[in-house]
mmCIF file of C-alpha atoms in Angstrom:
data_model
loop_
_atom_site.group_PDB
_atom_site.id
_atom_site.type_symbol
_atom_site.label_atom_id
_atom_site.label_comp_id
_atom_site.label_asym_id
_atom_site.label_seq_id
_atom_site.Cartn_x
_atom_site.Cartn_y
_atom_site.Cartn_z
ATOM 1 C CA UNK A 1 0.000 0.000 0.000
ATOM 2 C CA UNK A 2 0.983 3.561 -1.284
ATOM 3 C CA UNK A 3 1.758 6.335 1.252
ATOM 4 C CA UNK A 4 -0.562 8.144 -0.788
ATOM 5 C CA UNK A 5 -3.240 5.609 -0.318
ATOM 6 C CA UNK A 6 -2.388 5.600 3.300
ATOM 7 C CA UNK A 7 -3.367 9.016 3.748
ATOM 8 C CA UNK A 8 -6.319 9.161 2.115
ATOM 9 C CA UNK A 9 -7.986 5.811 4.064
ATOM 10 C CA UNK A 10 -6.884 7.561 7.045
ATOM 11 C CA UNK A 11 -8.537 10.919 6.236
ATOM 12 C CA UNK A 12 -12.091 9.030 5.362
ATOM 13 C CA UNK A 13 -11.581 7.253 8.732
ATOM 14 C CA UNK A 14 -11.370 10.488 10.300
ATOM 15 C CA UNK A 15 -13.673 12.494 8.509
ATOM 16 C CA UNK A 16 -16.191 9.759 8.968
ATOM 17 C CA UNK A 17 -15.353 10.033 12.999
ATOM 18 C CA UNK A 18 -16.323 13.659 12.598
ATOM 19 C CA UNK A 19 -19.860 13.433 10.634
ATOM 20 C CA UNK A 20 -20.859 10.757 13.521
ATOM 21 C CA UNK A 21 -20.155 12.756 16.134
ATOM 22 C CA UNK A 22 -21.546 15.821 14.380
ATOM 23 C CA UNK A 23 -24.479 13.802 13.640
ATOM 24 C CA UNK A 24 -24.883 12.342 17.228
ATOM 25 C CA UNK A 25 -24.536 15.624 18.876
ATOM 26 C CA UNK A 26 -27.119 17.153 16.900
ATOM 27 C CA UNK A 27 -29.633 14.108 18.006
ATOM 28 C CA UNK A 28 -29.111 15.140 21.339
ATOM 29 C CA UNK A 29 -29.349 18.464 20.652
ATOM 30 C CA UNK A 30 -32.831 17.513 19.159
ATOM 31 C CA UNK A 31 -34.483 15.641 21.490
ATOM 32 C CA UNK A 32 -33.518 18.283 24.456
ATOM 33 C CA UNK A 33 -35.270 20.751 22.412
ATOM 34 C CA UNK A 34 -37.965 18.033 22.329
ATOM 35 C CA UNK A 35 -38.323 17.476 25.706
ATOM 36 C CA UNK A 36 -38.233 21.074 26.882
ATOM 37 C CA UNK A 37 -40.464 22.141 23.941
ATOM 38 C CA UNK A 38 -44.190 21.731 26.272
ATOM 39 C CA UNK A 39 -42.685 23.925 28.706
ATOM 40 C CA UNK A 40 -41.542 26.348 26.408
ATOM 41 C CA UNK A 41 -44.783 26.734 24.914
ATOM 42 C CA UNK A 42 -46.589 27.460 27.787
ATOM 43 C CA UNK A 43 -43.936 30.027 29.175
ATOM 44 C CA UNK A 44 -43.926 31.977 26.170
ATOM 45 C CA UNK A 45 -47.640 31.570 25.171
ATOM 46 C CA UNK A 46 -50.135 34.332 25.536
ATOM 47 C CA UNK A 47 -53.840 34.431 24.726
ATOM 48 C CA UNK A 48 -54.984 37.209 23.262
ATOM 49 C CA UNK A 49 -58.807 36.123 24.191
ATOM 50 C CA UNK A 50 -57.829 37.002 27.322
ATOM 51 C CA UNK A 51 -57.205 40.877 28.237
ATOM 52 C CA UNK A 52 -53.990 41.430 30.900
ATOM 53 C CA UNK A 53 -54.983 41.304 34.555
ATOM 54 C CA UNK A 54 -56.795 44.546 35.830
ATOM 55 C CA UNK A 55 -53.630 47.130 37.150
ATOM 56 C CA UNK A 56 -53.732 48.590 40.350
ATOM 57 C CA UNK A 57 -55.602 51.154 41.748
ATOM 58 C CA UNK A 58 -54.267 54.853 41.167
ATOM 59 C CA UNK A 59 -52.016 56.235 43.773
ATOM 60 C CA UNK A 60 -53.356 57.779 46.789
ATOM 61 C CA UNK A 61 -51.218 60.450 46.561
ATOM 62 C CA UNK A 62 -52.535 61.562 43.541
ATOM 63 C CA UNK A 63 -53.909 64.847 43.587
ATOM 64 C CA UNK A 64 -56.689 63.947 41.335
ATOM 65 C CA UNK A 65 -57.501 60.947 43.123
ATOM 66 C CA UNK A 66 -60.413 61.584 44.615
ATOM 67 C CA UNK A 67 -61.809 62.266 41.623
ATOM 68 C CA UNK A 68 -60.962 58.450 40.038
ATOM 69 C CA UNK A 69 -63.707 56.012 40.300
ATOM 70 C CA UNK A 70 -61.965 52.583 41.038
ATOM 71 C CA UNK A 71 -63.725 49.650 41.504
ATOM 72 C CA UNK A 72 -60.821 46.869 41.511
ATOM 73 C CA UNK A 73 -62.995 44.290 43.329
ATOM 74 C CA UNK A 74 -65.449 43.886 39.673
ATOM 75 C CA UNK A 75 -62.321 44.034 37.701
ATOM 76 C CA UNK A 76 -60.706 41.417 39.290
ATOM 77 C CA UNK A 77 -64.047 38.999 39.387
ATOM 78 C CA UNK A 78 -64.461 39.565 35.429
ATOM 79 C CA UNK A 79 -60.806 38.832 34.664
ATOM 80 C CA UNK A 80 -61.201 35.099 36.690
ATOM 81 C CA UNK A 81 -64.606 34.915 35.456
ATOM 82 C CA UNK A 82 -62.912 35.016 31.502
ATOM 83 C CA UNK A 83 -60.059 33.388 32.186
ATOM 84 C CA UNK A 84 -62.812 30.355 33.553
ATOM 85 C CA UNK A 85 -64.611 30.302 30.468
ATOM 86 C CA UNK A 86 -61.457 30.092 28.354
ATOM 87 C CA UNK A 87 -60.160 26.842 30.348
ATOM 88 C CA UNK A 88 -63.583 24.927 29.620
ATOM 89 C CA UNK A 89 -63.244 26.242 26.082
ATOM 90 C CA UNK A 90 -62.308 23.414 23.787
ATOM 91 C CA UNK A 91 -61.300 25.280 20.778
ATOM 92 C CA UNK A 92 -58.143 24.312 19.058
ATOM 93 C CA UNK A 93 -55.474 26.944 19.703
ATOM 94 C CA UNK A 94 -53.667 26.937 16.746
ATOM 95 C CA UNK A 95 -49.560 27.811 17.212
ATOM 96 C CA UNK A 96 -47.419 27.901 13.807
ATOM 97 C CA UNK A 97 -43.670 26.760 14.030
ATOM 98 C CA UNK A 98 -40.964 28.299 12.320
ATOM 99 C CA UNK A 99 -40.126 25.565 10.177
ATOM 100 C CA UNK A 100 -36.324 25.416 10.872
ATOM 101 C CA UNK A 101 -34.492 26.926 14.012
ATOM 102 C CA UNK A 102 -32.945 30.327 14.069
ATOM 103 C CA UNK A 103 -29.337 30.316 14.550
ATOM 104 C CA UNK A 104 -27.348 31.389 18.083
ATOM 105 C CA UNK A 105 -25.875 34.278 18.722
ATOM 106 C CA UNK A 106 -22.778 35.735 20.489
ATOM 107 C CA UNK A 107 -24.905 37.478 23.147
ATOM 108 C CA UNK A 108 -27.100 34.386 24.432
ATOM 109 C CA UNK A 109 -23.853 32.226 24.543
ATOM 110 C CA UNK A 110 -22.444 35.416 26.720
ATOM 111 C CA UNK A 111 -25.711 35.542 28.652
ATOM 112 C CA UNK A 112 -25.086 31.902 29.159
ATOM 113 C CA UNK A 113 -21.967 32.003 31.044
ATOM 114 C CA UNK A 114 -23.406 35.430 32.835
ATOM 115 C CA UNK A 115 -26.594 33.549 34.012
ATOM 116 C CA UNK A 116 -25.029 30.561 35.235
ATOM 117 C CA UNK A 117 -21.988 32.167 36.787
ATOM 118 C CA UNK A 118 -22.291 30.586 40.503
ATOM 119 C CA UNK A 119 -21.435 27.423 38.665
ATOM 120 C CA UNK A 120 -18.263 28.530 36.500
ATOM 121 C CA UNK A 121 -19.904 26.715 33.526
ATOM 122 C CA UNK A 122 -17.624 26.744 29.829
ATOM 123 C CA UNK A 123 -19.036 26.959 26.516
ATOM 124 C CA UNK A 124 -18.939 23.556 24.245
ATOM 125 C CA UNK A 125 -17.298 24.279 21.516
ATOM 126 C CA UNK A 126 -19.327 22.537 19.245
ATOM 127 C CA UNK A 127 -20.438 24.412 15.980
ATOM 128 C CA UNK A 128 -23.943 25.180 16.061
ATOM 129 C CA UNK A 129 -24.242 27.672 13.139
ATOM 130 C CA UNK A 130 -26.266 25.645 10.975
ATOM 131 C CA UNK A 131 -29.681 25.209 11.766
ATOM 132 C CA UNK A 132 -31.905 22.332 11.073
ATOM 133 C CA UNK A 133 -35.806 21.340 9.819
ATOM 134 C CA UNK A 134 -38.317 20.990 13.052
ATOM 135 C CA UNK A 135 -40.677 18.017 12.940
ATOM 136 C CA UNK A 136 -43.796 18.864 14.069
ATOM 137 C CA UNK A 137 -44.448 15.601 14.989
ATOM 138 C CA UNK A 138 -41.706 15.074 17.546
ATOM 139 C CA UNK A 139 -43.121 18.215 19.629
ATOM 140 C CA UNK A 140 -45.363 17.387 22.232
ATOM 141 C CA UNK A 141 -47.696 19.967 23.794
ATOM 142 C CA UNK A 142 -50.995 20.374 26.220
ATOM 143 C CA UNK A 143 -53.713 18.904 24.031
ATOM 144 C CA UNK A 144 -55.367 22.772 23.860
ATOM 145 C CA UNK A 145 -52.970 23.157 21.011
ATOM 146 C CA UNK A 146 -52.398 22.291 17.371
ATOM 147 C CA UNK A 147 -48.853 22.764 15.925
ATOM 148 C CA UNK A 148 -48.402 24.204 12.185
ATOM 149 C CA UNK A 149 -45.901 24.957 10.202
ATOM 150 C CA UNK A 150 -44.980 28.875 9.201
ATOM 151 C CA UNK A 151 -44.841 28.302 6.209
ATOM 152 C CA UNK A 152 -48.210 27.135 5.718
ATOM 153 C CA UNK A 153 -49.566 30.129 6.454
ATOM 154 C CA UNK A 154 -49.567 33.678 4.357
ATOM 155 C CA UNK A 155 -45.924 35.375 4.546
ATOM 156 C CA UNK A 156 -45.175 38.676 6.545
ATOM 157 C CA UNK A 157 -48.120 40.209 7.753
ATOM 158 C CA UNK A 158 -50.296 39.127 6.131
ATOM 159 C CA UNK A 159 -50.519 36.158 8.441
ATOM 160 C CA UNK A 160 -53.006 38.071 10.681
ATOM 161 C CA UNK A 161 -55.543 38.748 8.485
ATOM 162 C CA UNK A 162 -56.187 35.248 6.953
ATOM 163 C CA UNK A 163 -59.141 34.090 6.589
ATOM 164 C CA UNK A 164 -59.009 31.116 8.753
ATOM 165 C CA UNK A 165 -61.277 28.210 9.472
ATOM 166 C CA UNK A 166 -59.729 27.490 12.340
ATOM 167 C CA UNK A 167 -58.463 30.350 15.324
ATOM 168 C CA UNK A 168 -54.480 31.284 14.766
ATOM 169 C CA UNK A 169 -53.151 32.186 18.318
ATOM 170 C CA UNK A 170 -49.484 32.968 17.895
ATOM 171 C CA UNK A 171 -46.874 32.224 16.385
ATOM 172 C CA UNK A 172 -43.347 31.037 17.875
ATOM 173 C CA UNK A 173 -40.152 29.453 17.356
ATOM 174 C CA UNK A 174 -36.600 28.589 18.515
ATOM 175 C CA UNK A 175 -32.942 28.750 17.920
ATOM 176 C CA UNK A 176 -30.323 26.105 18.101
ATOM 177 C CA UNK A 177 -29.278 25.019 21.582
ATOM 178 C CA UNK A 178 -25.471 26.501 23.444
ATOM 179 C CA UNK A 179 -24.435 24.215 26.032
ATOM 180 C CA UNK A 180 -21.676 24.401 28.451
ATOM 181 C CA UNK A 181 -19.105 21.595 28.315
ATOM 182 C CA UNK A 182 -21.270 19.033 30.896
ATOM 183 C CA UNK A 183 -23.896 19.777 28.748
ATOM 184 C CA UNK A 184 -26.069 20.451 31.554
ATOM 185 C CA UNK A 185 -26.752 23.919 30.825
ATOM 186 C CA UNK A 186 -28.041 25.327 28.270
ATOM 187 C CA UNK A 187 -29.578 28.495 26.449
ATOM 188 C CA UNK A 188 -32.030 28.851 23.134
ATOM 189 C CA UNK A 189 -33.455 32.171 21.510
ATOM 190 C CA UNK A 190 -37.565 31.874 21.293
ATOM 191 C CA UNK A 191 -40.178 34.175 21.612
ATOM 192 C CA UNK A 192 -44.192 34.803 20.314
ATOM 193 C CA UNK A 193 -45.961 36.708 18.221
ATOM 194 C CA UNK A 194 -49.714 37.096 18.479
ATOM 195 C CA UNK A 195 -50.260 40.271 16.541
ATOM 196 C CA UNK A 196 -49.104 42.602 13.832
ATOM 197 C CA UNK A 197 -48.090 44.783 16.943
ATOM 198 C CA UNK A 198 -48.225 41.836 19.825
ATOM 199 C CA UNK A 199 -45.031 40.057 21.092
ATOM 200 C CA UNK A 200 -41.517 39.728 22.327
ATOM 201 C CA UNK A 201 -38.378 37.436 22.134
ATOM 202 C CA UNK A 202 -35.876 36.448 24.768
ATOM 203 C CA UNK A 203 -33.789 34.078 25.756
ATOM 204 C CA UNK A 204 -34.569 30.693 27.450
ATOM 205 C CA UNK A 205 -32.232 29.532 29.808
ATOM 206 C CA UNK A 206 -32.599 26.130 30.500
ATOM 207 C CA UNK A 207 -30.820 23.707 32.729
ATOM 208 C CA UNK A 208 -31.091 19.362 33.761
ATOM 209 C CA UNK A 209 -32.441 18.626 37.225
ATOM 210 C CA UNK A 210 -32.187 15.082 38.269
ATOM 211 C CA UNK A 211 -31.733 13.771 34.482
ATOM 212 C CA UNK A 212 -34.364 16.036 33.020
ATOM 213 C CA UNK A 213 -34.296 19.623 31.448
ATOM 214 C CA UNK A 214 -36.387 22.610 33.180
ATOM 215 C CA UNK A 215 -36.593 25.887 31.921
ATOM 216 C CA UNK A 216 -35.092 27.809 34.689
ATOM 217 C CA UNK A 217 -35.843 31.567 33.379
ATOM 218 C CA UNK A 218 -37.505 33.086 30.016
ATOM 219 C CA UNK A 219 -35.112 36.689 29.759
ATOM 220 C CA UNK A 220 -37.299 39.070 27.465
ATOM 221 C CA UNK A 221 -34.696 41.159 25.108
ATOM 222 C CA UNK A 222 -37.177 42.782 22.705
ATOM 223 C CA UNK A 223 -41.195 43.295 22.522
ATOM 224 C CA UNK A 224 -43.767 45.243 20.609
#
């Protein structure tokens, strides 16, 4: 055997070494993102059937005060009584997945290290640039939702003023994963949108307690 054809058998060996572990990193990657995904959803879900709870009353120090009518008490008993009727509702909520995961940036992998600091976590140094197809059917959820895709739907803005025969409630996504070295830690970009106007993003920072992942905190970074 050739030096030459040394080299090259050696190079396959190793370059096939590399797409395995690329490829089994990214399966684990997956089925975190799978596992957390429930969670997720209900952290960063909001239903816009449902007005924001009642603020509080104006400030006694107001001068004007006296002068404000606030009845807190009736405010407060038709918030619950809404909120009631929309648990016994059994309407789909429909939710529409981006179809492939955004890509990580600098900032959430230095948020990372920032958030967990108490446990002097390092970054894996895996590259995570690429981003890969979601599969709708891998993402479990409460059974008040129904998952579709984006792209299914009318582009831009248009999304909110289809003519549906079902009832769009938001739309959401989320990034590839960072993980420290342990992987055991972790952080992913998501957010939702339930409005032309209506939403936010953030970061999720998510972490594994006794051999399964919890989202510990949902860090908002933009909203409109």
């Amino acid at each position: 055997m050739t030096t030459k054809l040394t080299f090259v058998i050696i190079l396959m060996f190793l370059l096939s070494i590399s797409c395995d572990k690329k490829h089994s990193e990214l399966e684990f990657e997956k089925s975190v993102a799978n596992e957390i995904f429930p969670a997720l959803l209900d952290s960063v879900f909001h239903d816009t059937r449902l007005a924001p709870p009642p603020p509080p009353p104006p400030n006694s120090e107001w001068s004007d005060s006296t002068a404000v009518k606030w009845d807190e008490s009736k405010m407060i008993a038709e918030y619950e009584k809404r909120r009631a009727e929309l648990e016994k509702d059994t309407t789909k909520l429909v939710v529409a997945i981006v179809d492939s995961t955004y890509r990580i940036n600098e900032r959430a992998k230095k948020e990372l290290l920032k958030f967990y600091d108490n446990y002097e976590i390092e970054l894996d140094t895996i590259n995570i640039t690429e981003s890969y197809k979601i599969n709708l059917t891998d993402l479990k959820h409460a059974d008040k939702f129904q998952l579709k895709y984006r792209s299914e739907l009318p582009a831009t803005s248009k999304v909110w003023k289809g003519d549906y025969d079902f009832y769009l409630s938001g739309i959401t996504g989320f990034s590839r994963i960072q993980f420290d070295r342990t992987k055991s830690y972790g952080v992913m970009i998501s957010g939702f949108g339930c409005g032309r106007l209506c939403g936010f993003s953030g970061l999720v920072f998510i972490r594994k307690v006794d051999e399964k992942w919890i989202i510990d905190k949902v860090m908002v970074t933009a909203i409109s």
